[in-house]
Amino acid sequence: MKKTLTSAATVRVAFVSLVSLGMLVPMYLLVVNAFKSQREILANPFSPGFGSATFQYLADAWNNPDFSILKGYGVTIALVLCVNALAMAVCAPAAYVLARTPRLLSRLLLFFFIAGMFIPTQVILVPVIFVLRTIGLMGTMPGLILFMTATTVPFTLFVFFGYIRVLPRSLDEAAAIDGAGRYYTLWRIILPLMRPIIATVFILNSLSVWNDFASPQMILGPGSGVYTVTTGVYAAVGQYSTDYTKVFPTLLLAVIPILVIFIVMQRHIMSGLAAGAVKG
């Protein structure tokens, strides 16, 4: 029996290792080719090329007149913060009410909300464009923020609901005895206990918003002059689609911040998910 368990664990580790290696290959290609010339990239894209590596191509990408990567960072960070703030401000009270609602009704309402998780964002982009155009928000940052907030609400609500539902109702009862209302109980008692899961949701939503290309490209459009990191990269390298000395460095600059944030914050992601698993 022990031998069987050991073999199964070995197979799982080997499978995960192979999948991880397959996912790291594109990142490896992106990093090593960001420092090489066009000829070296075409001749041997998998070679590290330490001997001829140069930071000049990264400097050129940073100073690209077609797209200010620094401005792209600012726009994308502002978008990430606004979307997370709105999504959490909406989902925290909603999840609290649903979690304290009788079980059958709360489940029905929850299923209604999380149905949005199963609808690809690209499918609803065209109808959303008509709606935004009607209310005068097409091609604007507020329109993009509202749409991307709506796309993060199902996941945020689902995670918050699962966490709040298992918090003991005695907390609410004790607060009520002390004269606290439901809003006070939520903001001063429940939310502080949700810090691990809030950090987890913030990071995962940030990854989704940062990497989204279709939504800002369709809603803002090239004519708005406002570019996120992903749409800015497209604008910067689109006309140089065969010049890999512009493509790879620009892409690397686009992913570095969110990659660093994920590496630094992964401890909070795991602790939040573990806390939710234990409580669930």
Coordinates of C-alpha atoms in Angstrom, one line a residue:
M1 CA 0.0 0.0 0.0
K2 CA 2.8 2.4 0.9
K3 CA 4.6 1.6 -2.3
T4 CA 1.5 2.4 -4.3
L5 CA 1.1 5.7 -2.6
T6 CA 4.7 6.5 -3.2
S7 CA 4.4 5.7 -6.9
A8 CA 1.2 7.8 -7.2
A9 CA 3.0 10.8 -5.5
T10 CA 5.9 10.4 -7.9
V11 CA 3.6 10.4 -10.9
R12 CA 1.9 13.5 -9.6
V13 CA 5.2 15.3 -9.0
A14 CA 6.4 14.3 -12.5
F15 CA 3.2 15.5 -14.1
V16 CA 3.2 18.9 -12.3
S17 CA 6.9 19.3 -13.1
L18 CA 6.3 18.7 -16.8
V19 CA 3.3 21.1 -16.9
S20 CA 5.4 23.8 -15.0
L21 CA 8.3 23.4 -17.4
G22 CA 5.9 23.8 -20.4
M23 CA 4.5 27.0 -18.9
L24 CA 8.0 28.4 -18.2
V25 CA 9.3 27.9 -21.7
P26 CA 7.5 31.0 -23.1
M27 CA 8.8 33.1 -20.2
Y28 CA 12.3 31.8 -20.8
L29 CA 12.1 32.8 -24.5
L30 CA 10.7 36.2 -23.6
V31 CA 13.6 36.9 -21.1
V32 CA 16.6 35.6 -23.1
N33 CA 15.4 37.2 -26.4
A34 CA 14.8 40.6 -24.9
F35 CA 18.6 41.2 -24.8
K36 CA 19.6 39.8 -28.2
S37 CA 19.8 41.2 -31.7
Q38 CA 17.3 40.3 -34.5
R39 CA 19.9 38.0 -36.2
E40 CA 20.6 36.2 -33.0
I41 CA 16.9 35.7 -32.2
L42 CA 16.2 34.3 -35.6
A43 CA 19.3 32.1 -35.6
N44 CA 18.9 30.5 -32.2
P45 CA 16.0 31.8 -30.0
F46 CA 16.6 29.3 -27.2
S47 CA 20.3 30.3 -26.7
P48 CA 20.9 32.5 -23.6
G49 CA 23.3 34.6 -25.6
F50 CA 25.2 35.9 -22.5
G51 CA 28.2 36.9 -24.6
S52 CA 26.4 39.5 -26.7
A53 CA 23.5 40.4 -24.4
T54 CA 22.8 44.1 -24.1
F55 CA 20.3 46.4 -22.3
Q56 CA 20.1 48.7 -25.3
Y57 CA 17.0 47.1 -26.6
L58 CA 15.2 47.5 -23.2
A59 CA 16.3 51.1 -23.1
D60 CA 14.9 51.7 -26.6
A61 CA 11.6 50.0 -25.6
W62 CA 11.4 52.2 -22.5
N63 CA 11.9 55.4 -24.6
N64 CA 9.7 54.2 -27.5
P65 CA 7.9 57.3 -28.9
D66 CA 4.9 55.3 -29.9
F67 CA 4.1 54.2 -26.4
S68 CA 5.2 55.5 -22.9
I69 CA 5.5 52.3 -20.8
L70 CA 5.6 54.5 -17.7
K71 CA 2.3 56.1 -18.6
G72 CA 0.9 52.6 -19.4
Y73 CA 1.9 51.5 -15.9
G74 CA 0.1 54.4 -14.4
V75 CA -3.1 53.9 -16.4
T76 CA -3.2 50.1 -15.6
I77 CA -2.4 50.6 -11.9
A78 CA -5.2 53.1 -11.7
L79 CA -7.5 50.7 -13.4
V80 CA -6.5 47.9 -11.1
L81 CA -7.1 49.9 -8.0
C82 CA -10.5 51.3 -9.1
V83 CA -11.8 48.0 -10.2
N84 CA -10.8 46.3 -7.0
A85 CA -12.2 49.1 -4.8
L86 CA -15.5 49.0 -6.6
A87 CA -15.8 45.2 -6.7
M88 CA -15.0 44.8 -3.0
A89 CA -17.3 47.7 -2.0
V90 CA -20.2 46.1 -3.8
C91 CA -19.4 42.4 -3.0
A92 CA -18.6 42.7 0.7
P93 CA -22.1 43.9 1.8
A94 CA -23.7 41.6 -0.8
A95 CA -21.8 38.6 0.4
Y96 CA -22.6 39.4 4.1
V97 CA -26.3 39.7 3.4
L98 CA -26.3 36.5 1.4
A99 CA -24.3 34.6 4.0
R100 CA -26.8 35.6 6.7
T101 CA -29.8 34.8 4.5
P102 CA -31.6 31.4 4.9
R103 CA -29.7 28.7 3.2
L104 CA -32.0 27.8 0.2
L105 CA -32.6 31.4 -0.8
S106 CA -28.9 32.4 -0.4
R107 CA -27.9 29.5 -2.6
L108 CA -30.3 30.5 -5.4
L109 CA -29.2 34.1 -5.3
L110 CA -25.6 33.1 -5.2
F111 CA -26.0 30.8 -8.3
F112 CA -27.6 33.7 -10.1
F113 CA -24.6 35.9 -9.5
I114 CA -21.8 33.4 -10.1
A115 CA -23.4 32.3 -13.4
G116 CA -21.4 35.2 -14.8
M117 CA -18.2 33.3 -14.1
F118 CA -19.1 30.9 -16.8
I119 CA -19.7 33.5 -19.5
P120 CA -16.5 34.5 -21.4
T121 CA -15.9 38.2 -21.3
Q122 CA -15.4 38.4 -25.1
V123 CA -18.9 37.1 -25.7
I124 CA -20.6 40.0 -24.0
L125 CA -18.3 42.7 -25.2
V126 CA -20.4 43.7 -28.2
P127 CA -23.6 44.2 -26.3
V128 CA -21.7 46.1 -23.6
I129 CA -20.3 48.4 -26.3
F130 CA -23.9 49.3 -27.4
V131 CA -24.9 49.9 -23.8
L132 CA -21.8 52.1 -23.1
R133 CA -22.4 54.1 -26.3
T134 CA -26.0 54.7 -25.3
I135 CA -25.1 56.1 -21.9
G136 CA -22.1 58.1 -23.2
L137 CA -19.3 56.1 -21.6
M138 CA -17.9 54.4 -24.7
G139 CA -14.2 55.2 -25.2
T140 CA -13.8 56.4 -21.6
M141 CA -12.0 55.1 -18.5
P142 CA -15.2 55.2 -16.3
G143 CA -16.9 52.9 -18.9
L144 CA -14.0 50.5 -18.9
I145 CA -13.8 50.5 -15.1
L146 CA -17.5 49.8 -14.7
F147 CA -17.3 46.9 -17.2
M148 CA -14.2 45.3 -15.7
T149 CA -15.7 45.7 -12.2
A150 CA -18.8 43.8 -13.4
T151 CA -16.6 41.0 -14.8
T152 CA -14.8 40.6 -11.4
V153 CA -18.0 40.7 -9.3
P154 CA -19.0 37.0 -9.7
F155 CA -15.6 35.7 -8.5
T156 CA -15.3 38.2 -5.7
L157 CA -18.8 37.6 -4.4
F158 CA -18.3 33.8 -4.6
V159 CA -15.1 33.9 -2.5
F160 CA -16.4 36.5 0.0
F161 CA -19.6 34.5 0.5
G162 CA -17.8 31.3 1.2
Y163 CA -15.6 33.0 3.8
I164 CA -18.3 35.0 5.6
R165 CA -20.8 32.1 5.6
V166 CA -18.6 30.0 8.0
L167 CA -17.8 32.9 10.4
P168 CA -19.9 32.3 13.5
R169 CA -23.2 34.1 13.8
S170 CA -22.3 34.7 17.5
L171 CA -20.2 37.6 16.3
D172 CA -23.3 39.3 14.9
E173 CA -25.3 38.5 18.0
A174 CA -22.6 39.9 20.3
A175 CA -22.4 43.1 18.2
A176 CA -26.2 43.5 18.2
I177 CA -26.2 43.1 22.0
D178 CA -23.7 45.9 22.2
G179 CA -26.0 48.1 20.1
A180 CA -24.1 47.8 16.8
G181 CA -26.1 47.8 13.5
R182 CA -25.5 45.6 10.6
Y183 CA -23.3 48.1 8.8
Y184 CA -21.1 48.6 11.8
T185 CA -20.8 44.8 12.3
L186 CA -19.8 44.4 8.7
W187 CA -17.2 47.1 8.5
R188 CA -15.7 46.9 12.0
I189 CA -16.0 43.2 12.9
I190 CA -16.4 41.0 9.8
L191 CA -14.1 42.8 7.3
P192 CA -11.1 42.8 9.7
L193 CA -11.4 39.0 9.9
M194 CA -11.5 38.9 6.1
R195 CA -8.0 40.4 5.5
P196 CA -6.4 37.2 4.2
I197 CA -9.2 36.5 1.7
I198 CA -9.3 40.2 0.7
A199 CA -5.6 40.1 -0.1
T200 CA -6.1 37.0 -2.2
V201 CA -9.0 38.4 -4.1
F202 CA -7.1 41.7 -4.7
I203 CA -4.1 39.9 -6.2
L204 CA -6.1 37.5 -8.4
N205 CA -8.4 40.3 -9.7
S206 CA -5.3 42.5 -10.3
L207 CA -3.7 39.7 -12.4
S208 CA -6.9 39.4 -14.5
V209 CA -7.3 43.2 -15.0
W210 CA -3.6 43.7 -15.8
N211 CA -3.5 41.0 -18.4
D212 CA -6.8 41.8 -20.1
F213 CA -6.3 43.0 -23.7
A214 CA -9.7 42.6 -25.4
S215 CA -11.7 44.8 -23.0
P216 CA -9.6 47.9 -23.0
Q217 CA -8.8 47.5 -26.7
M218 CA -12.5 47.4 -27.6
I219 CA -13.9 49.8 -25.1
L220 CA -11.2 52.5 -25.1
G221 CA -10.2 52.1 -28.7
P222 CA -7.1 53.5 -30.4
G223 CA -8.8 56.9 -30.8
S224 CA -9.0 57.5 -27.1
G225 CA -5.3 58.0 -26.7
V226 CA -5.4 56.1 -23.4
Y227 CA -3.5 52.8 -23.3
T228 CA -3.2 50.2 -20.7
V229 CA 0.0 48.1 -20.6
T230 CA -1.4 45.4 -22.9
T231 CA -3.0 47.7 -25.5
G232 CA 0.1 50.0 -25.4
V233 CA 2.3 47.0 -26.2
Y234 CA 0.1 46.3 -29.2
A235 CA 0.3 49.9 -30.4
A236 CA 4.1 50.0 -29.9
V237 CA 5.0 46.7 -31.7
G238 CA 2.1 46.4 -34.1
Q239 CA 3.8 48.1 -36.9
Y240 CA 7.1 46.3 -36.1
S241 CA 5.6 42.8 -36.0
T242 CA 8.8 41.3 -37.5
D243 CA 11.3 43.4 -35.5
Y244 CA 11.8 41.2 -32.5
T245 CA 14.2 43.6 -30.9
K246 CA 11.1 45.8 -30.2
V247 CA 8.6 43.0 -29.5
F248 CA 10.5 41.1 -26.8
P249 CA 11.8 44.0 -24.7
T250 CA 8.4 45.8 -24.8
L251 CA 6.6 42.6 -23.7
L252 CA 9.2 42.0 -20.9
L253 CA 8.7 45.5 -19.6
A254 CA 4.9 45.0 -19.7
V255 CA 5.0 41.8 -17.6
I256 CA 7.8 42.6 -15.1
P257 CA 5.7 44.6 -12.6
I258 CA 2.8 42.1 -12.3
L259 CA 5.3 39.2 -12.2
V260 CA 7.2 40.8 -9.3
I261 CA 3.9 41.6 -7.5
F262 CA 2.8 38.0 -7.9
I263 CA 6.1 36.5 -6.6
V264 CA 6.2 38.9 -3.6
M265 CA 2.5 38.4 -2.8
Q266 CA 2.1 34.7 -3.5
R267 CA 2.5 34.0 0.3
H268 CA -0.7 36.0 0.9
I269 CA -2.5 34.2 -1.9
M270 CA -1.6 30.8 -0.4
S271 CA -2.5 31.9 3.2
G272 CA -5.8 33.3 2.0
L273 CA -6.8 30.2 0.2
A274 CA -5.6 28.0 3.1
A275 CA -7.6 30.1 5.5
G276 CA -10.7 29.7 3.3
A277 CA -10.1 26.0 3.0
V278 CA -9.8 25.5 6.8
K279 CA -12.8 27.6 7.5
G280 CA -14.8 25.9 4.7

